[in-house]
CSV table of C-alpha atoms and ligand atoms in Angstrom, one decimal:
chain,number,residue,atom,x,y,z
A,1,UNK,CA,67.1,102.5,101.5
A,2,UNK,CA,69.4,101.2,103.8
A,3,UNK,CA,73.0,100.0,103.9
A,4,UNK,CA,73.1,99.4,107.6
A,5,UNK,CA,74.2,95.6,108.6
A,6,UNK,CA,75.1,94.7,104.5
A,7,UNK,CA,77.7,93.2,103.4
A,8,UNK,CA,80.0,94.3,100.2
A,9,UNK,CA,81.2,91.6,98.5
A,10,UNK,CA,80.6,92.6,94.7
A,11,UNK,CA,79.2,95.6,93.0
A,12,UNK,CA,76.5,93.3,91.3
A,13,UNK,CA,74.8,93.1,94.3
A,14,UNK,CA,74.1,96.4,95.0
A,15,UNK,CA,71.6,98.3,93.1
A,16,UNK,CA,72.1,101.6,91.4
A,17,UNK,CA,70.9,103.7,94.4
A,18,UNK,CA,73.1,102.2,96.9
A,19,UNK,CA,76.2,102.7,94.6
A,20,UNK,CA,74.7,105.8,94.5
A,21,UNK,CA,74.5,106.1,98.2
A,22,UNK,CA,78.2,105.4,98.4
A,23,UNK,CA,79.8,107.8,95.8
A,24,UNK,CA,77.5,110.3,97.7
A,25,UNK,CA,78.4,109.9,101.2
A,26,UNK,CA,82.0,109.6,100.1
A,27,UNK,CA,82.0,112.9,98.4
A,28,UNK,CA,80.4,114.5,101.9
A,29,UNK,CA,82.9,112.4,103.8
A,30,UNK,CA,86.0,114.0,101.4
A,31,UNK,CA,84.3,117.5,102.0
A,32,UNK,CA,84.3,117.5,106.0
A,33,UNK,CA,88.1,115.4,106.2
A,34,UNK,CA,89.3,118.3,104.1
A,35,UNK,CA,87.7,121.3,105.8
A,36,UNK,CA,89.1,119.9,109.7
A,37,UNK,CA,85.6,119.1,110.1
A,38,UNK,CA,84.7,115.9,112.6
A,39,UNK,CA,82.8,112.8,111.8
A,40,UNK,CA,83.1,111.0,114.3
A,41,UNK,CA,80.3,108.4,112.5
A,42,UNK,CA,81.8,105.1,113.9
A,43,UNK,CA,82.8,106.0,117.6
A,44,UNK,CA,83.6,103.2,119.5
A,45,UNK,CA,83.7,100.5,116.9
A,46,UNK,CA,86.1,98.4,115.7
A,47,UNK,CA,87.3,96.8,112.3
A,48,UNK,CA,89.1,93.7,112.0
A,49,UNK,CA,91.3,93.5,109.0
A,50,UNK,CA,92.4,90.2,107.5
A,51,UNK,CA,94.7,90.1,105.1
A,52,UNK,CA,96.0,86.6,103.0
A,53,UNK,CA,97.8,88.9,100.3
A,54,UNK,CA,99.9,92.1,100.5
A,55,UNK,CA,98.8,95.6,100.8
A,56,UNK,CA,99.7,99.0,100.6
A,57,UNK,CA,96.8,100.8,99.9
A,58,UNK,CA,93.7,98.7,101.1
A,59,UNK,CA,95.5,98.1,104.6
A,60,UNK,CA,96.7,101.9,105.1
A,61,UNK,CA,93.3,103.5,103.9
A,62,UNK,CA,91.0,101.0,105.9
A,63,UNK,CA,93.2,101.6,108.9
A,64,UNK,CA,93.6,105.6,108.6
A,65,UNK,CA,89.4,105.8,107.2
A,66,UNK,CA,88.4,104.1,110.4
A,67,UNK,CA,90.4,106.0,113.0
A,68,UNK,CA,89.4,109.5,111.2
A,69,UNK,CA,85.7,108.3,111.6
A,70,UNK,CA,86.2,107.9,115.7
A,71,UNK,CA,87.0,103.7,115.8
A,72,UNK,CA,89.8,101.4,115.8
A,73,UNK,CA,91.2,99.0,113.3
A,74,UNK,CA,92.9,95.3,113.9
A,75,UNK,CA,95.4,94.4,111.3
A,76,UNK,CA,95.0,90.2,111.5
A,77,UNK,CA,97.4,88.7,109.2
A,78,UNK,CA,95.5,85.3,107.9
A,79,UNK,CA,99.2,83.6,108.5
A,80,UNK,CA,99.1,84.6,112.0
A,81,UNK,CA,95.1,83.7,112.9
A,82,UNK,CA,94.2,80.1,114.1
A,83,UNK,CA,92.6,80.5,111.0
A,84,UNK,CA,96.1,80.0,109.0
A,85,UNK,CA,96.3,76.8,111.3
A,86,UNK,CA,93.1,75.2,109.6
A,87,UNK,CA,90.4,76.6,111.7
A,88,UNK,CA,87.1,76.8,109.7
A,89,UNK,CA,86.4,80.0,108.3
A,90,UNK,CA,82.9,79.9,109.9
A,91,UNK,CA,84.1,79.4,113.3
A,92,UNK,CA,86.3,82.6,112.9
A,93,UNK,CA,83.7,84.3,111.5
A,94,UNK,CA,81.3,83.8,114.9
A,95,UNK,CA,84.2,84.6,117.0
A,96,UNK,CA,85.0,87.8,115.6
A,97,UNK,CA,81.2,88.9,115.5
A,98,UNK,CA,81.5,88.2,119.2
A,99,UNK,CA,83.9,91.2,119.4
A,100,UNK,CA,83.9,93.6,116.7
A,101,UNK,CA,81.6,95.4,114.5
A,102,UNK,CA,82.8,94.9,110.9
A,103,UNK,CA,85.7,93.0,109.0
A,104,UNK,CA,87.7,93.8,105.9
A,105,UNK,CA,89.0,90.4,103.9
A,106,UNK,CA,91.5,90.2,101.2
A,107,UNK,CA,91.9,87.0,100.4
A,108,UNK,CA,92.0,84.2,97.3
A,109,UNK,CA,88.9,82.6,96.8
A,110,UNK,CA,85.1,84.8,96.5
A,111,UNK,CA,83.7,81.5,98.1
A,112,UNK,CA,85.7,82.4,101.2
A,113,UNK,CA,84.5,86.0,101.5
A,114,UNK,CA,80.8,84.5,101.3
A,115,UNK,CA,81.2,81.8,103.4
A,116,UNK,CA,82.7,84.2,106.1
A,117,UNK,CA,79.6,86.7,105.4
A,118,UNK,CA,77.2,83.8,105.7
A,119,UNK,CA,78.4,82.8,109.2
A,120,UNK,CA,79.5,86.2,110.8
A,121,UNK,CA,76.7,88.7,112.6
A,122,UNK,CA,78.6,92.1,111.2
A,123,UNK,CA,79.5,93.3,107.5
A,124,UNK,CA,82.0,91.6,105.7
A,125,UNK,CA,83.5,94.0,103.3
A,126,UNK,CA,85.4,92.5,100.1
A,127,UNK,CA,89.2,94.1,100.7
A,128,UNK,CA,89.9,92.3,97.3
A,129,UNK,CA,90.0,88.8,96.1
A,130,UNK,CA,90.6,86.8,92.7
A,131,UNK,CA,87.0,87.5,91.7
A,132,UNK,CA,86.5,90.9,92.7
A,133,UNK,CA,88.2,94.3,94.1
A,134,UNK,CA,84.8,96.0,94.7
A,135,UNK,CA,86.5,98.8,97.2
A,136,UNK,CA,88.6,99.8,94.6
A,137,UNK,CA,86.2,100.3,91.3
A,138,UNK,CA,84.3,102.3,93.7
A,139,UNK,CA,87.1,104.5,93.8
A,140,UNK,CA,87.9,104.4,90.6
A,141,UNK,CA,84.5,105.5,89.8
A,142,UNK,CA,84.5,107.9,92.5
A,143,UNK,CA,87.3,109.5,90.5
A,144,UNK,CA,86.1,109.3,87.3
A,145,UNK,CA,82.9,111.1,88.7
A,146,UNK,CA,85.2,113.8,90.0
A,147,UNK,CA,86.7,114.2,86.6
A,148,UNK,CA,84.5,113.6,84.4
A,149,UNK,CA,81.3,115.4,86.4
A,150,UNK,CA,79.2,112.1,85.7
A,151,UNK,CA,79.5,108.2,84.7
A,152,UNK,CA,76.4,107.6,82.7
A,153,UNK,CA,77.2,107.5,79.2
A,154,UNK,CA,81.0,108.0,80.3
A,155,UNK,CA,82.8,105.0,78.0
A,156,UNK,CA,85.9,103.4,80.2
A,157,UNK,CA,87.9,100.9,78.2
A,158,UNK,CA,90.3,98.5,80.5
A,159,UNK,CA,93.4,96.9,78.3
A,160,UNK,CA,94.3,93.8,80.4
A,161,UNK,CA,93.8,90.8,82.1
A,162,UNK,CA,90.1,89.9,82.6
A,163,UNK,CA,90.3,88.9,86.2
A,164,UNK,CA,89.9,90.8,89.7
A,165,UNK,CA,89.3,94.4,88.5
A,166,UNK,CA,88.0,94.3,85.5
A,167,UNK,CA,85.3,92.3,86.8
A,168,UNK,CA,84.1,94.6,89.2
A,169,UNK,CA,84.6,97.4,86.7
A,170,UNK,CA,82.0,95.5,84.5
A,171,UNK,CA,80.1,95.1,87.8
A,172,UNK,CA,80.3,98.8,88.7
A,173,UNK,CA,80.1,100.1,85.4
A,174,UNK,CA,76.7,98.4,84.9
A,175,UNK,CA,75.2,99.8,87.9
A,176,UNK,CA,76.2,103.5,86.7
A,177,UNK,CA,75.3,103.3,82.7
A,178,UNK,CA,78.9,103.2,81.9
A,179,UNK,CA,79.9,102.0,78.6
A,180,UNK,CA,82.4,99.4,79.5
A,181,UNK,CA,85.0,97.8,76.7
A,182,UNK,CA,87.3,94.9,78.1
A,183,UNK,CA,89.8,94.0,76.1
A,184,UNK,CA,92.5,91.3,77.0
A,185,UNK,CA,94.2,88.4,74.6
A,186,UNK,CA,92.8,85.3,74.4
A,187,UNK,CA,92.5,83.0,77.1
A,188,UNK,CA,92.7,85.8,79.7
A,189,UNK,CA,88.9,86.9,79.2
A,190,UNK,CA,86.5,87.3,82.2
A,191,UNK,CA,84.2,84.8,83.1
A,192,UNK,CA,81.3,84.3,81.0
A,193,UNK,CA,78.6,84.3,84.3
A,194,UNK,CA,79.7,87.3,85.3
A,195,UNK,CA,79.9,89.3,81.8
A,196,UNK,CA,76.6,87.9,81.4
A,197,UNK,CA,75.7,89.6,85.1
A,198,UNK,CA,76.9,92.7,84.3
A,199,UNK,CA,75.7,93.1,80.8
A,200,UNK,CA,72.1,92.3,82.4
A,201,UNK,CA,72.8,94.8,84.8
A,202,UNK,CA,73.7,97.4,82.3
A,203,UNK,CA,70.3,97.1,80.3
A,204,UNK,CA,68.7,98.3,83.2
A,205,UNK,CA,71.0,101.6,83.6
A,206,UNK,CA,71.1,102.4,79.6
A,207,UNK,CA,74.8,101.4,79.6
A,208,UNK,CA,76.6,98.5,78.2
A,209,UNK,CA,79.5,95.5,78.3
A,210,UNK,CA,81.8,94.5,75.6
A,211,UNK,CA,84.5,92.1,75.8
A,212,UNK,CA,87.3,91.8,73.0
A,213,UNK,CA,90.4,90.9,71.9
A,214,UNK,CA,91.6,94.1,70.8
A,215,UNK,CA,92.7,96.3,72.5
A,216,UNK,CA,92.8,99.2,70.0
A,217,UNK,CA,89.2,98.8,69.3
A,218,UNK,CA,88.6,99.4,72.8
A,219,UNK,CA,90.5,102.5,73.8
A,220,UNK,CA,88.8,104.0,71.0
A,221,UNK,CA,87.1,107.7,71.8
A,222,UNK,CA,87.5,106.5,75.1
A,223,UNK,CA,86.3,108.6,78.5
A,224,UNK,CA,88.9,106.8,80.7
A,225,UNK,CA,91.7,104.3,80.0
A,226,UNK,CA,92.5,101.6,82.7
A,227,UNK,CA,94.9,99.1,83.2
A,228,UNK,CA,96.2,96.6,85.7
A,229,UNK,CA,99.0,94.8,86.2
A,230,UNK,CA,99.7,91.3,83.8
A,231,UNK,CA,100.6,89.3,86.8
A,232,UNK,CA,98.3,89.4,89.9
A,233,UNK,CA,99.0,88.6,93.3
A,234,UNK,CA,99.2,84.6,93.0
A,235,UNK,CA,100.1,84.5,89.3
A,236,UNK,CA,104.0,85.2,90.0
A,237,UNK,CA,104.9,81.7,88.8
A,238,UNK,CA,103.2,83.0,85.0
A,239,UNK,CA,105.2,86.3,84.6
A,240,UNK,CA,107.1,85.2,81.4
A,241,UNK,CA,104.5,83.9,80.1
A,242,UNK,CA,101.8,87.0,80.8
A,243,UNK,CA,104.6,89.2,79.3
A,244,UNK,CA,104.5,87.4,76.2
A,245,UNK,CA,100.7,87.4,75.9
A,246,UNK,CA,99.6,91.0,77.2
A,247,UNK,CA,102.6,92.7,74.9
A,248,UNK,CA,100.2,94.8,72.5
A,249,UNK,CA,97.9,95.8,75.7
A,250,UNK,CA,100.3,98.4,77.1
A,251,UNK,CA,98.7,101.7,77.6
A,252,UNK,CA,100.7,104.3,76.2
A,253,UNK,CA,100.9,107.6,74.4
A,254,UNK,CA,100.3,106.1,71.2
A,255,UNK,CA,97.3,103.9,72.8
A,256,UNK,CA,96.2,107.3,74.9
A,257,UNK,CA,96.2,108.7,71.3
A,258,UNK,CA,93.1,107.0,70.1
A,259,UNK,CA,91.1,107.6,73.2
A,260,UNK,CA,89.4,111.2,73.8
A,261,UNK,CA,91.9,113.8,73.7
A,262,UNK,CA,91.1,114.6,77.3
A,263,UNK,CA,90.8,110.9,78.8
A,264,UNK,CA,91.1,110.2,82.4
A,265,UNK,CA,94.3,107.5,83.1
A,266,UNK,CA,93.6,105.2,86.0
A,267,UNK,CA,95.6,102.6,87.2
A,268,UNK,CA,94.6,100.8,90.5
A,269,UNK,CA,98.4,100.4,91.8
A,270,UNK,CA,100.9,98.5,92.2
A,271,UNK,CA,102.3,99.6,88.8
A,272,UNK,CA,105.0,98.0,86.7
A,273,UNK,CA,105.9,100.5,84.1
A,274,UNK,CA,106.8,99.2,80.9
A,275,UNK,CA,104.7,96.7,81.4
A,276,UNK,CA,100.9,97.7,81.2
A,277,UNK,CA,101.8,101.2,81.5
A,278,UNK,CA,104.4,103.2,80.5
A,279,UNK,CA,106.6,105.7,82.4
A,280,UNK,CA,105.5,108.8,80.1
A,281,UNK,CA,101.7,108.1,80.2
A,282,UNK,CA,101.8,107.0,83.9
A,283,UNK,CA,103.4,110.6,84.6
A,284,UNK,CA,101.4,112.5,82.5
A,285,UNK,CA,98.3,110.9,84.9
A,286,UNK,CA,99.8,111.0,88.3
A,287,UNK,CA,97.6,113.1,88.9
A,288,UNK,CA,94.3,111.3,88.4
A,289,UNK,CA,96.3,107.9,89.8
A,290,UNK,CA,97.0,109.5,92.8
A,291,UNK,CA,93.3,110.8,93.3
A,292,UNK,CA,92.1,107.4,92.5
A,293,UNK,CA,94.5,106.0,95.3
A,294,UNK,CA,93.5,108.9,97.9
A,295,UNK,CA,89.8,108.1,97.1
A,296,UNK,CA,90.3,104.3,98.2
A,297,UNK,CA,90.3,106.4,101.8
A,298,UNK,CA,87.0,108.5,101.2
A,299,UNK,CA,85.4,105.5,99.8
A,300,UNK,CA,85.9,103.0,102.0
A,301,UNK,CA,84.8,105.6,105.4
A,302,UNK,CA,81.4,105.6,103.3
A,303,UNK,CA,81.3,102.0,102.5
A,304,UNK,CA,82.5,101.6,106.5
A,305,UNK,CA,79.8,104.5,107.9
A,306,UNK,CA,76.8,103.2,105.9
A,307,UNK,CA,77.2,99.6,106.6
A,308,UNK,CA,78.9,98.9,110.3
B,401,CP,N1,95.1,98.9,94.8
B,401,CP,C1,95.2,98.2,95.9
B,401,CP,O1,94.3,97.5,96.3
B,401,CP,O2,96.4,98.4,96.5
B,401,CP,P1,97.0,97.5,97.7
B,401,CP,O3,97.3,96.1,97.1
B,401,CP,O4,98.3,98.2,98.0
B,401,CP,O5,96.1,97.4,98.8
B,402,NVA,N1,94.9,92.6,90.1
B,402,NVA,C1,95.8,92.9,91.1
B,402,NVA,C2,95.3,94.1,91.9
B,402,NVA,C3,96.2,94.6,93.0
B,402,NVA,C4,95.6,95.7,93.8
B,402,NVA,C5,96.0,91.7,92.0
B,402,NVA,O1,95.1,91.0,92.3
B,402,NVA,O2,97.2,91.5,92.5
């Protein structure tokens, strides 16, 4: 098996072994950043970084991983490319893959991503989009695997808004025999094509997809609790509005209380407390929140070292 020249634009379409792969290679990757150790796996190479939405994490851990590794990184704001300026996505695409070796996209649209990967020579890696934030839930699972000592069986219950993450947690999950519970009110529920993906997906690994309404019923006996925020990037405008619908979906103590007595507390970041998470749980979980967020770095130098 071999990541080499691939793409990552979901978790779906990896199998098992590759996501497998990843987790791996991260963990050897952590190991040698940790012990001074050099791996230098990338020498010479370069990573272009668009960006069409903010970024703490994604752009600092993508920049850092690929300089620890031995290459460079270009931070392209979309704004700022000809690209911003109405130039087709497939001719940027065959320019860039005239001088680089990989790009990073966070953007809106998945279509955009795919068109990009269809037309460019190098991997395209998904830095996060509407649809999917597959760096990320390989993190988070990454995380989970250091806390937890495995996923299989592990049950992970995400109180929130069915879009970006909890999509590629479905996605992920699946690929790892997670039991994964989504709960969000209605109207804010993940697409049916992809739930139907992933609970496909899931069959094959022994674990399993649920989607409800209730958020309760989710967290229950839960592994690991996660949440998002209500209002994702480009969803500003609905903030009232979210507030009002996602107000029984905060996690909290008292939600943390009917989960395992021991469960894992993720939250992707940016966080607004008292609003899917409050102050004293977030606190409590630093911890683990802050591993998850280091772990974007080890992650994404696998992802980067497998595929460019
Ligand atoms: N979690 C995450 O992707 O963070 P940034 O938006 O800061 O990159
Ligand atoms: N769902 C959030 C994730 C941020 C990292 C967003 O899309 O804004």
């Amino acid at each position: 098996m071999s990541l080499k020249g691939k793409d990552l634009l979901d978790l779906h379409s990896l199998s098992p072994d590759e996501v497998a792969e990843i987790l791996r290679t991260a963990a050897e990757l952590k190991q040698k950043q940790k012990a001074g150790m050099e791996h230098h796996l990338l020498k010479g190479k370069t990573l272009g970084m668009i960006f069409q939405k903010s970024s703490t994490r994604t752009r600092v851990s993508f920049e850092v991983g690929m300089w620890q590794l031995g290459g460079s990184a270009l931070f392209l704001s979309a704004n700022d490319l000809q690209m911003g300026r109405g130039e087709p996505i497939k001719d940027t695409a065959r320019v860039l893959s005239r001088y680089i070796d990989g790009i990073m996209i966070r953007t809106y649209a998945q279509r955009d991503v795919e068109e990009l990967a269809e037309w460019a020579d190098i991997p395209v890696i998904n830095g996060l989009t509407d649809l999917q934030h597959p760096c990320q839930v390989l993190a988070d699972l990454f995380t989970v695997q250091e806390h937890l000592g495995k996923l299989k069986g592990v049950k992970l219950a995400f109180l929130g808004d069915g879009f970006n993450m909890a999509n590629s947690l479905m996605e992920g999950g699946a690929k790892t025999g997670m039991h994964i519970a989504i709960a969000t009110p209605q109207g804010y529920e993940p697409k049916p094509e992809i739930v139907a993906r992933a609970q496909a997906d899931a069959k094959e690994t022994g674990g399993s997809i649920t989607v409800l309404n209730d958020p309760r019923e989710a967290a229950r006996d839960a592994d690991v609790l996660v949440t998002d925020v209500w209002s994702s990037m480009g969803h500003e405008a609905e903030h009232r509005a979210r507030l009002k619908a996602f107000g029984g979906y905060s996690l909290s103590s008292a939600m943390a209380a009917i989960a395992k007595p021991k469960a894992v507390v993720l939250h992707c970041l940016p966080a607004h407390r008292g609003e899917e998470i409050s102050e004293e749980l977030f606190e409590a979980h630093a911890g683990e929140i802050f591993d998850e967020a280091e772990n974007r770095l080890h992650v994404q130098k696998a992802i980067m070292a497998l595929v460019m």
